[in-house]
mmCIF file of C-alpha atoms in Angstrom:
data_model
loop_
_atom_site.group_PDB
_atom_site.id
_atom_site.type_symbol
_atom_site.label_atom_id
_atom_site.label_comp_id
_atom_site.label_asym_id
_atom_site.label_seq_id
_atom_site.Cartn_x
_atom_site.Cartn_y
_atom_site.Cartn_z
ATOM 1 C CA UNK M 1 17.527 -3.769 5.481
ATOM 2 C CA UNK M 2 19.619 -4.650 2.565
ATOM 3 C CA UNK M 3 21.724 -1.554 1.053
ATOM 4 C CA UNK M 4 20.789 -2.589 -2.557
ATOM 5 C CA UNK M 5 17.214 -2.369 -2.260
ATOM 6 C CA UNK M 6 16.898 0.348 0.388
ATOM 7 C CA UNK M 7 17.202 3.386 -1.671
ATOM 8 C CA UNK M 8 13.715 2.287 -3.610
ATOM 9 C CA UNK M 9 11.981 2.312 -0.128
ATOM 10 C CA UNK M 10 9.729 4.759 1.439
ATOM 11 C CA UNK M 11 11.715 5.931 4.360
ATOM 12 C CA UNK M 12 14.070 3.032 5.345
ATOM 13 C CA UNK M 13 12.222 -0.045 4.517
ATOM 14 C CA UNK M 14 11.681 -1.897 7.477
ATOM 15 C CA UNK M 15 8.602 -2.896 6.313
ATOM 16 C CA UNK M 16 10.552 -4.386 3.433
ATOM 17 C CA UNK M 17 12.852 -6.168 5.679
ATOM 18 C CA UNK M 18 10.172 -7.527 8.416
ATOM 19 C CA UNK M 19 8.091 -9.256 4.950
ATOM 20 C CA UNK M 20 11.191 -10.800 3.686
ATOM 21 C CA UNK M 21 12.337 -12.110 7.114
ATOM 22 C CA UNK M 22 8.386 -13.638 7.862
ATOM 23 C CA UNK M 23 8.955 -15.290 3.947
ATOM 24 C CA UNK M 24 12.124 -16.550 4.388
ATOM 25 C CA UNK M 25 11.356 -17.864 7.753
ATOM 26 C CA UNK M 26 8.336 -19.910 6.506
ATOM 27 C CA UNK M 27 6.111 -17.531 8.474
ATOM 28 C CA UNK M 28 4.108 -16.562 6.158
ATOM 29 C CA UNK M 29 3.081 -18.196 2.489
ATOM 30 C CA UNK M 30 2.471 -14.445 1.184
ATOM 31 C CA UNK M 31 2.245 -10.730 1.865
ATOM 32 C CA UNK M 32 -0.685 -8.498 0.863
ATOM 33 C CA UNK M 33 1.295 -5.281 -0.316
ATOM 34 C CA UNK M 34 0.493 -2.231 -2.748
ATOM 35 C CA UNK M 35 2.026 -2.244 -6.396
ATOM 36 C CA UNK M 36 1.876 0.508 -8.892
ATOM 37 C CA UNK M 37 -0.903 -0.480 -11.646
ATOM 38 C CA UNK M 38 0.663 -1.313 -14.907
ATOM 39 C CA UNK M 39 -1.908 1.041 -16.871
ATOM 40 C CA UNK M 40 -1.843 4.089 -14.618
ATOM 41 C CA UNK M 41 0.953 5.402 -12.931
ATOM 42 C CA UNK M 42 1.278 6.310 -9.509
ATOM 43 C CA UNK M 43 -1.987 4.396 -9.234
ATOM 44 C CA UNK M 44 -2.166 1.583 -5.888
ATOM 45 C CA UNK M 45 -3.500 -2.210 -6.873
ATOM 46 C CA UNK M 46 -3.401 -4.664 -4.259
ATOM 47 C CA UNK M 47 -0.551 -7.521 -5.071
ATOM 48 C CA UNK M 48 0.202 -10.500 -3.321
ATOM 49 C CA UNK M 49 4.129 -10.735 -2.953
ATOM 50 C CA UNK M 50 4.862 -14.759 -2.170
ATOM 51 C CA UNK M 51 8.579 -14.152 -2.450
ATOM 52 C CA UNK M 52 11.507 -11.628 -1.258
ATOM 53 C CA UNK M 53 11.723 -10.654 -4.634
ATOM 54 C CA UNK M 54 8.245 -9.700 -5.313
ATOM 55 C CA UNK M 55 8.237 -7.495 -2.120
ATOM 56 C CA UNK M 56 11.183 -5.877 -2.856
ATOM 57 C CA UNK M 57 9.959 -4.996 -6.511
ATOM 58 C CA UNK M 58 7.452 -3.311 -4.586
ATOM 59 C CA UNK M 59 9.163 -0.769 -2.212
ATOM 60 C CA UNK M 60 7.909 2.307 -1.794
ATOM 61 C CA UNK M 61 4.508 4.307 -0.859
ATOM 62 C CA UNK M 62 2.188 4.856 -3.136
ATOM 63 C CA UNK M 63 -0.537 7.657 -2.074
ATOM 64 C CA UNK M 64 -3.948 5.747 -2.794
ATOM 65 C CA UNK M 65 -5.830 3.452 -1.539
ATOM 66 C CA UNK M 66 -5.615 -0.375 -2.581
ATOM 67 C CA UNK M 67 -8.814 -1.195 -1.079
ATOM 68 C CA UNK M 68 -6.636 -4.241 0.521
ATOM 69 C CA UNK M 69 -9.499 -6.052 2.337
ATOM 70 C CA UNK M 70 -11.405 -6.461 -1.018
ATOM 71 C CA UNK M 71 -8.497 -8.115 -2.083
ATOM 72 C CA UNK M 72 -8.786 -11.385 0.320
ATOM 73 C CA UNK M 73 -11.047 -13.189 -2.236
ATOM 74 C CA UNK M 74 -7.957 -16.187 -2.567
ATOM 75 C CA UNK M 75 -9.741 -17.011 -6.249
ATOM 76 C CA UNK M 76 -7.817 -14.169 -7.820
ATOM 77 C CA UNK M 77 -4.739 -15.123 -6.482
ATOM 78 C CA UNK M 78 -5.014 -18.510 -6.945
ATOM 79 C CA UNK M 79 -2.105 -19.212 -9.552
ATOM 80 C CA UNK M 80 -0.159 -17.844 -6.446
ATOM 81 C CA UNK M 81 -0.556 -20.537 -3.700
ATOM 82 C CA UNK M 82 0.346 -24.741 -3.962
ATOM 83 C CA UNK M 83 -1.205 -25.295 -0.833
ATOM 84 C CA UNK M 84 -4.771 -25.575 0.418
ATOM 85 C CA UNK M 85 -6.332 -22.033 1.218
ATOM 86 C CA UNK M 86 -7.160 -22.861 4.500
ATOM 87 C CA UNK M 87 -3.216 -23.485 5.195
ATOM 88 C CA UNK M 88 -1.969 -20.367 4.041
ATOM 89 C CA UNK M 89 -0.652 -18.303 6.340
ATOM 90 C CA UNK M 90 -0.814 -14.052 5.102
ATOM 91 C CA UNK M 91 0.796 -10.882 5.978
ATOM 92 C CA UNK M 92 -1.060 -7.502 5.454
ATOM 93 C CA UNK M 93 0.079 -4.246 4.686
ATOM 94 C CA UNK M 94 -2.052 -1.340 5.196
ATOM 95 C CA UNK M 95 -3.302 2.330 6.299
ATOM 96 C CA UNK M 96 -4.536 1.909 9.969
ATOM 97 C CA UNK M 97 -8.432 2.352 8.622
ATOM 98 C CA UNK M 98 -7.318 -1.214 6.921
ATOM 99 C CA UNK M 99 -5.815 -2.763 9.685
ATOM 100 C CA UNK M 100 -8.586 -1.625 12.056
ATOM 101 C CA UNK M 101 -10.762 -3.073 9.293
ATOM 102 C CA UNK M 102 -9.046 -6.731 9.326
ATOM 103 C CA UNK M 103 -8.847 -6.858 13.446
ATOM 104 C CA UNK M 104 -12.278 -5.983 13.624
ATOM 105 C CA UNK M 105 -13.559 -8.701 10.941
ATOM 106 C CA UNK M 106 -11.236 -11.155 12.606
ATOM 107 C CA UNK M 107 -12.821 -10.439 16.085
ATOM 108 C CA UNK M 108 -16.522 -11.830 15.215
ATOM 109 C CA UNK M 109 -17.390 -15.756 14.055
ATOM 110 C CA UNK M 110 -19.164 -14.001 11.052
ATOM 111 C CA UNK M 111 -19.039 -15.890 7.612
ATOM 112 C CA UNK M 112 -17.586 -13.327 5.064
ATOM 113 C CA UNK M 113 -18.533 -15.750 2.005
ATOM 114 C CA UNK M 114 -15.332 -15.098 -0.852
ATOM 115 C CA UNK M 115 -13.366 -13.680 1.799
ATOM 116 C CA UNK M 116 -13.706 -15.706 4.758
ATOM 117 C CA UNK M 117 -10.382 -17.885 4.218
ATOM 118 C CA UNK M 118 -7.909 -14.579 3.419
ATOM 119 C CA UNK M 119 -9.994 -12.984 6.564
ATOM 120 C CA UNK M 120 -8.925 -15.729 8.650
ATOM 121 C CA UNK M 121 -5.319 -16.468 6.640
ATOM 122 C CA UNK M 122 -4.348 -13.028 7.860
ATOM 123 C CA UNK M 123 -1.958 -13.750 10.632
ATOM 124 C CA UNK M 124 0.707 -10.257 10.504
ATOM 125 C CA UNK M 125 -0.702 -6.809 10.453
ATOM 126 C CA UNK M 126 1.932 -3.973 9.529
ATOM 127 C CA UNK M 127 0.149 -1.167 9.929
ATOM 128 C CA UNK M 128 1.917 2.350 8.075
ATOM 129 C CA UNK M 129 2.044 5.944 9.500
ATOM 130 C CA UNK M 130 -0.348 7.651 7.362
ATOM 131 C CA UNK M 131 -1.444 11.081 8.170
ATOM 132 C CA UNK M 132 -3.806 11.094 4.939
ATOM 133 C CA UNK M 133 -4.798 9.184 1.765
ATOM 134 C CA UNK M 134 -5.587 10.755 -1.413
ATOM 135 C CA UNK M 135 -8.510 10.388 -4.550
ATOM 136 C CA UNK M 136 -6.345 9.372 -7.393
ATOM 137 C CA UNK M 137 -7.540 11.557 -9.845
ATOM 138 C CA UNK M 138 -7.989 14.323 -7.834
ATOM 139 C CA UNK M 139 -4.125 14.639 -6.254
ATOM 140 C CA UNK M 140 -2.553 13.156 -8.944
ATOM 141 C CA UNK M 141 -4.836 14.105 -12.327
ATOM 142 C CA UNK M 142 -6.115 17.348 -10.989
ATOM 143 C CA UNK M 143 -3.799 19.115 -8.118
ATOM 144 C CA UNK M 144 -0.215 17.772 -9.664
ATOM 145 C CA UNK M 145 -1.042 17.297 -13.497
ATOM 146 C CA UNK M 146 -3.493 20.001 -14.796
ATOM 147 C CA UNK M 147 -2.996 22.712 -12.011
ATOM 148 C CA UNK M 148 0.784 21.986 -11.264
ATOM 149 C CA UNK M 149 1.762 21.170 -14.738
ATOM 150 C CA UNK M 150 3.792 18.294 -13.871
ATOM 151 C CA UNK M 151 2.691 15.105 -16.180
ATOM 152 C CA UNK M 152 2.379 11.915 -13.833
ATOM 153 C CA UNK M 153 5.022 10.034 -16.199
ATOM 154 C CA UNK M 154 7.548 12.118 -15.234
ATOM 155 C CA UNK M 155 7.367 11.437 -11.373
ATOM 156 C CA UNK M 156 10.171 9.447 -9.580
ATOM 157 C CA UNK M 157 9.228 9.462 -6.038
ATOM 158 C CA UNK M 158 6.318 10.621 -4.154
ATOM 159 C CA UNK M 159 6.552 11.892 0.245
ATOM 160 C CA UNK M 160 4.657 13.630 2.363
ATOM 161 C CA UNK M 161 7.082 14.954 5.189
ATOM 162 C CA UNK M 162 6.837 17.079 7.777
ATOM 163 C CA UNK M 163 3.399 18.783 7.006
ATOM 164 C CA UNK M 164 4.595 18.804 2.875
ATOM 165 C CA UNK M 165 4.331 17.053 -0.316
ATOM 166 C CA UNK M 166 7.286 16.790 -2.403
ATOM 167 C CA UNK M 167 7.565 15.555 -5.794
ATOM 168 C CA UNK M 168 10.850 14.087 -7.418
ATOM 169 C CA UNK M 169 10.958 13.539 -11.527
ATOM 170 C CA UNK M 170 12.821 9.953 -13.230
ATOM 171 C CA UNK M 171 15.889 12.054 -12.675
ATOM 172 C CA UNK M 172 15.662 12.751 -9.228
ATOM 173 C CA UNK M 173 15.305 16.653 -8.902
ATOM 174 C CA UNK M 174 12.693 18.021 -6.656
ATOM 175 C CA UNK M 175 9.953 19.427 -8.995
ATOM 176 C CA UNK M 176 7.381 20.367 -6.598
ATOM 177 C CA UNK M 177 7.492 20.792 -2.536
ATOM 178 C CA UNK M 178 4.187 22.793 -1.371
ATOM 179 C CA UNK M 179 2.152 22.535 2.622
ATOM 180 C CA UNK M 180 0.371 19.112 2.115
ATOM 181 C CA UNK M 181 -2.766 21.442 3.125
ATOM 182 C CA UNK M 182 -2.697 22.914 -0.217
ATOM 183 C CA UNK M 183 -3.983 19.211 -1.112
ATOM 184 C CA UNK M 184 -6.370 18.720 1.677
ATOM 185 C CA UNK M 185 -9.352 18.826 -1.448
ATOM 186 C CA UNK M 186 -7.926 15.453 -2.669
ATOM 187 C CA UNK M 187 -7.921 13.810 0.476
ATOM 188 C CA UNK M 188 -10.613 10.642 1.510
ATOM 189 C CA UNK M 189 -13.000 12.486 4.017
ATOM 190 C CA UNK M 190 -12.587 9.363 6.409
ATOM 191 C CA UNK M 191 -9.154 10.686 6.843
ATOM 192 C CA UNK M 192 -10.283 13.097 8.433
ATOM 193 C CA UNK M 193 -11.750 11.385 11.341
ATOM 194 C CA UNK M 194 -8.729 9.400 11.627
ATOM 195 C CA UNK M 195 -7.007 9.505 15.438
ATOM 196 C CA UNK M 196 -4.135 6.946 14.372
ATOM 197 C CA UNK M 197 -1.460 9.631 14.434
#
């Protein structure tokens, strides 16, 4: 973990670190991450990092779902990759619903049409400690925004630690820190069933 780029991490950014290392290495050709969508903020996209530098541009958690596995199509990420698909080596980053998702595709001979070379390119899972994922709109545009009064601009930093959510603005002063139960409304149902944690 590099001091420079540490402070823009979640909480340490060994996840950070463990990408780089597996790029630098020749590991891995590329690293299916989260960014922050260039239209909404605080909105997930999945991103394919083929660099240190792109995965470091990326720190960070960002509190909705990328719908990673829909993202293994290779034809959108084409502009991306010199070699042949079926070389490509990939790391994934994910909630453990995703990572349970990709072990259990990768478990079964099935043929997954558009997706069956980033199925089977997937050689790293990192798996993140997530205790829930949120609706967008509802955390974010509802909970934060209309009932909070908090515009989602104005947000630095998003956690959720020890049982709360806390809020920081582009300055870095807390603006909101409230039980993450008082959010439970925007949370995906499947959450719920999780046993991960």
């Amino acid at each position: 973990v590099e001091e420079e780029w540490r402070e823009g991490a979640q909480d340490g950014g060994l996840v950070t670190a463990v990408l780089c290392e597996l790029l630098e290495a020749g590991k891995i050709d590329g690293a299916l991450i989260a960014t922050e969508s260039e239209d909404d903020p605080w909105k997930a996209e999945g991103f394919m990092a083929t660099s240190p530098e792109e995965v470091i541009e990326n720190t960070g958690t960002i509190y909705n779902q990328t719908m990673a596995l829909g993202h293994l199509d290779f034809k959108q990420w084409e502009d991306k990759f010199e070699k042949d698909w079926e070389d490509i080596s990939l790391a994934l980053v994910g909630t453990p619903c995703e990572i349970e998702g990709i072990a259990a595709l990768q478990d079964f001979e099935w043929e997954y049409g558009a997706q069956e070379t980033g199925v089977r390119a997937i050689e790293y899972r990192i798996a993140l400690m997530c205790t829930k994922n949120f609706n967008y709109e509802k955390l974010l545009g509802e909970l934060v925004e209309e009932q909070r009064g908090i515009p989602i601009e104005s947000i630095g930093k998003l956690d959720v630690l020890h049982g709360d959510l806390m809020v920081w603005d582009t300055d870095g002063e807390m603006v909101l820190q409230e039980e993450i139960e008082q959010f439970h409304d925007a949370a995906l149902k499947g959450c719920d069933e999780c046993a991960d944690f």
